[in-house]
Each structure stands twice: as structure tokens, then as C-alpha cells.
mmCIF file of N, CA and C in Angstrom:
data_model
loop_
_atom_site.group_PDB
_atom_site.id
_atom_site.type_symbol
_atom_site.label_atom_id
_atom_site.label_comp_id
_atom_site.label_asym_id
_atom_site.label_seq_id
_atom_site.Cartn_x
_atom_site.Cartn_y
_atom_site.Cartn_z
ATOM 1 N N MET A 146 108.386 89.832 102.659
ATOM 2 C CA MET A 146 108.282 87.896 102.971
ATOM 3 C C MET A 146 106.565 88.257 102.848
ATOM 4 N N GLU A 147 106.145 87.292 102.363
ATOM 5 C CA GLU A 147 104.584 87.173 102.315
ATOM 6 C C GLU A 147 104.303 85.741 103.242
ATOM 7 N N SER A 148 102.729 86.254 103.659
ATOM 8 C CA SER A 148 101.932 85.369 104.719
ATOM 9 C C SER A 148 101.374 84.991 103.607
ATOM 10 N N ILE A 149 101.648 83.258 104.191
ATOM 11 C CA ILE A 149 100.046 82.001 103.475
ATOM 12 C C ILE A 149 99.731 81.900 104.574
ATOM 13 N N TYR A 150 97.982 82.512 104.707
ATOM 14 C CA TYR A 150 96.631 81.930 105.643
ATOM 15 C C TYR A 150 95.481 80.163 105.047
ATOM 16 N N CYS A 151 95.701 79.457 105.607
ATOM 17 C CA CYS A 151 94.535 78.316 105.360
ATOM 18 C C CYS A 151 93.137 79.491 104.519
ATOM 19 N N ARG A 152 92.928 78.615 103.740
ATOM 20 C CA ARG A 152 91.526 79.383 102.921
ATOM 21 C C ARG A 152 89.750 79.085 104.023
ATOM 22 N N SER A 153 90.716 77.733 105.069
ATOM 23 C CA SER A 153 89.023 77.728 105.202
ATOM 24 C C SER A 153 88.648 78.431 106.779
ATOM 25 N N CYS A 154 90.294 78.752 107.680
ATOM 26 C CA CYS A 154 89.996 78.826 109.499
ATOM 27 C C CYS A 154 90.910 80.280 108.804
ATOM 28 N N SER A 155 91.847 80.494 108.403
ATOM 29 C CA SER A 155 92.765 82.042 108.174
ATOM 30 C C SER A 155 93.566 81.842 109.043
ATOM 31 N N ALA A 156 93.893 80.598 109.701
ATOM 32 C CA ALA A 156 95.092 80.371 110.290
ATOM 33 C C ALA A 156 96.809 80.685 109.470
ATOM 34 N N LEU A 157 98.169 81.062 110.070
ATOM 35 C CA LEU A 157 98.621 81.435 109.989
ATOM 36 C C LEU A 157 99.808 79.393 108.424
ATOM 37 N N LEU A 158 99.786 79.785 108.032
ATOM 38 C CA LEU A 158 100.322 78.229 107.179
ATOM 39 C C LEU A 158 101.682 78.465 107.501
ATOM 40 N N LEU A 159 102.010 79.972 106.411
ATOM 41 C CA LEU A 159 103.624 79.673 106.358
ATOM 42 C C LEU A 159 103.838 81.276 105.827
ATOM 43 N N LYS A 160 105.162 82.053 106.024
ATOM 44 C CA LYS A 160 105.684 83.165 105.412
ATOM 45 C C LYS A 160 106.640 82.267 104.417
ATOM 46 N N LYS A 161 106.649 83.564 102.870
ATOM 47 C CA LYS A 161 107.697 82.820 102.423
ATOM 48 C C LYS A 161 108.389 84.304 101.481
ATOM 49 N N GLU A 162 109.530 83.885 100.490
ATOM 50 C CA GLU A 162 109.875 85.053 99.895
ATOM 51 C C GLU A 162 108.974 84.958 98.900
ATOM 52 N N GLU A 163 109.538 86.283 97.453
ATOM 53 C CA GLU A 163 109.512 86.227 96.668
ATOM 54 C C GLU A 163 109.790 84.955 95.970
ATOM 55 N N ASN A 164 109.315 84.485 94.972
ATOM 56 C CA ASN A 164 109.617 83.079 93.834
ATOM 57 C C ASN A 164 110.256 81.910 94.744
ATOM 58 N N ALA A 165 109.660 81.958 95.799
ATOM 59 C CA ALA A 165 110.675 80.663 97.367
ATOM 60 C C ALA A 165 109.689 79.322 96.642
ATOM 61 N N LEU A 166 109.109 79.152 96.643
ATOM 62 C CA LEU A 166 107.750 77.889 95.339
ATOM 63 C C LEU A 166 109.006 77.666 94.400
ATOM 64 N N GLN A 167 109.308 76.728 94.231
ATOM 65 C CA GLN A 167 109.140 76.029 92.870
ATOM 66 C C GLN A 167 108.417 75.145 92.295
ATOM 67 N N GLY A 168 107.952 74.492 92.731
ATOM 68 C CA GLY A 168 106.320 73.412 92.445
ATOM 69 C C GLY A 168 105.027 73.661 93.384
ATOM 70 N N ARG A 169 104.455 72.972 93.226
ATOM 71 C CA ARG A 169 103.281 72.052 93.316
ATOM 72 C C ARG A 169 103.022 71.816 94.609
ATOM 73 N N VAL A 170 102.957 72.485 95.522
ATOM 74 C CA VAL A 170 102.710 72.458 97.239
ATOM 75 C C VAL A 170 101.863 72.184 98.297
ATOM 76 N N GLU A 171 101.601 71.076 99.108
ATOM 77 C CA GLU A 171 100.284 70.988 99.614
ATOM 78 C C GLU A 171 100.378 71.033 101.134
ATOM 79 N N ILE A 172 99.981 71.373 101.887
ATOM 80 C CA ILE A 172 99.902 71.435 103.136
ATOM 81 C C ILE A 172 98.707 71.695 103.924
ATOM 82 N N LYS A 173 98.837 71.152 104.999
ATOM 83 C CA LYS A 173 97.644 70.933 105.973
ATOM 84 C C LYS A 173 97.553 71.599 106.894
ATOM 85 N N CYS A 174 96.493 72.191 106.956
ATOM 86 C CA CYS A 174 96.532 73.146 108.053
ATOM 87 C C CYS A 174 96.483 72.489 109.241
ATOM 88 N N ARG A 175 97.852 72.783 110.758
ATOM 89 C CA ARG A 175 97.003 72.199 111.935
ATOM 90 C C ARG A 175 96.166 72.793 112.567
ATOM 91 N N ARG A 176 95.304 73.717 112.332
ATOM 92 C CA ARG A 176 94.209 73.775 112.942
ATOM 93 C C ARG A 176 93.483 73.469 112.784
ATOM 94 N N CYS A 177 92.943 73.727 111.373
ATOM 95 C CA CYS A 177 91.167 72.830 110.718
ATOM 96 C C CYS A 177 91.459 71.409 110.195
ATOM 97 N N GLY A 178 92.677 70.939 109.149
ATOM 98 C CA GLY A 178 92.899 70.166 108.765
ATOM 99 C C GLY A 178 93.149 69.918 107.036
ATOM 100 N N THR A 179 92.233 71.524 106.438
ATOM 101 C CA THR A 179 91.815 72.222 105.172
ATOM 102 C C THR A 179 93.359 71.313 104.396
ATOM 103 N N PHE A 180 93.537 70.671 103.482
ATOM 104 C CA PHE A 180 94.422 70.763 102.461
ATOM 105 C C PHE A 180 94.660 71.642 101.763
ATOM 106 N N ASN A 181 96.041 72.701 102.192
ATOM 107 C CA ASN A 181 96.054 74.347 101.146
ATOM 108 C C ASN A 181 96.705 74.002 99.762
ATOM 109 N N ASP A 182 96.572 73.979 98.875
ATOM 110 C CA ASP A 182 96.759 73.572 97.351
ATOM 111 C C ASP A 182 97.576 75.005 97.222
ATOM 112 N N LEU A 183 99.533 75.122 97.163
ATOM 113 C CA LEU A 183 99.943 76.230 96.407
ATOM 114 C C LEU A 183 101.049 76.049 95.395
ATOM 115 N N ARG A 184 100.887 76.821 95.006
ATOM 116 C CA ARG A 184 101.126 77.079 93.305
ATOM 117 C C ARG A 184 102.016 77.904 93.297
ATOM 118 N N PRO A 185 103.294 77.621 92.856
ATOM 119 C CA PRO A 185 104.573 78.675 92.404
ATOM 120 C C PRO A 185 104.070 80.657 91.714
ATOM 121 N N ASP A 186 104.606 81.640 91.632
ATOM 122 C CA ASP A 186 103.916 82.146 91.291
ATOM 123 C C ASP A 186 104.373 82.126 90.173
ATOM 124 N N GLU A 187 103.677 83.425 89.154
ATOM 125 C CA GLU A 187 103.661 83.024 87.672
ATOM 126 C C GLU A 187 105.538 84.385 87.496
ATOM 127 N N PRO A 188 106.258 83.838 86.457
ATOM 128 C CA PRO A 188 106.927 84.308 85.804
ATOM 129 C C PRO A 188 106.505 85.539 85.525
ATOM 130 N N SER A 189 107.069 86.567 85.679
ATOM 131 C CA SER A 189 106.799 88.055 85.511
ATOM 132 C C SER A 189 106.755 88.722 84.050
ATOM 133 N N LYS A 190 106.407 89.046 83.142
ATOM 134 C CA LYS A 190 106.534 88.807 81.558
ATOM 135 C C LYS A 190 107.519 90.134 81.093
ATOM 136 N N LYS A 191 107.724 90.242 80.693
ATOM 137 C CA LYS A 191 108.854 90.808 79.921
ATOM 138 C C LYS A 191 108.483 91.634 79.013
ATOM 139 N N ASN A 192 108.559 92.584 78.666
ATOM 140 C CA ASN A 192 108.332 93.415 77.005
ATOM 141 C C ASN A 192 108.755 92.881 75.692
ATOM 142 N N LYS A 193 109.126 91.929 74.816
ATOM 143 C CA LYS A 193 109.563 91.795 74.408
ATOM 144 C C LYS A 193 109.817 92.586 72.879
ATOM 145 N N SER A 194 109.196 93.688 73.104
ATOM 146 C CA SER A 194 109.586 94.696 72.134
ATOM 147 C C SER A 194 111.417 95.527 72.086
ATOM 148 N N GLU A 195 111.210 95.030 73.629
ATOM 149 C CA GLU A 195 113.024 95.988 73.597
ATOM 150 C C GLU A 195 114.191 95.140 73.294
#
């Protein structure tokens, strides 16, 4: 599981599994009120020569 922290005050926002986000998510930090914009992980690039 990956921990996601606030960019402003470093408070823990959430813990997620790999590829858990499907779309863009905006989370407001409960400590400082900063809005944190999260985006899905990029799909792994496969070697097309196989």
C-alpha cells in the first residue's frame, strides 16, 4: 500500500493500493485545508517488439 501525504503540511491523506485510482481525485487536507489533486497512475509501457 502506498501512503499519500499533503503537499503543504505532510499530513497523511490516504493509503491506496497500486492502480486504485481510476480518475482524477481532489482531496482537502483535514489539517491545513489545502486541496491536493491526485491523478491515476500511468499504465505500464509494454515492449511492443514482443
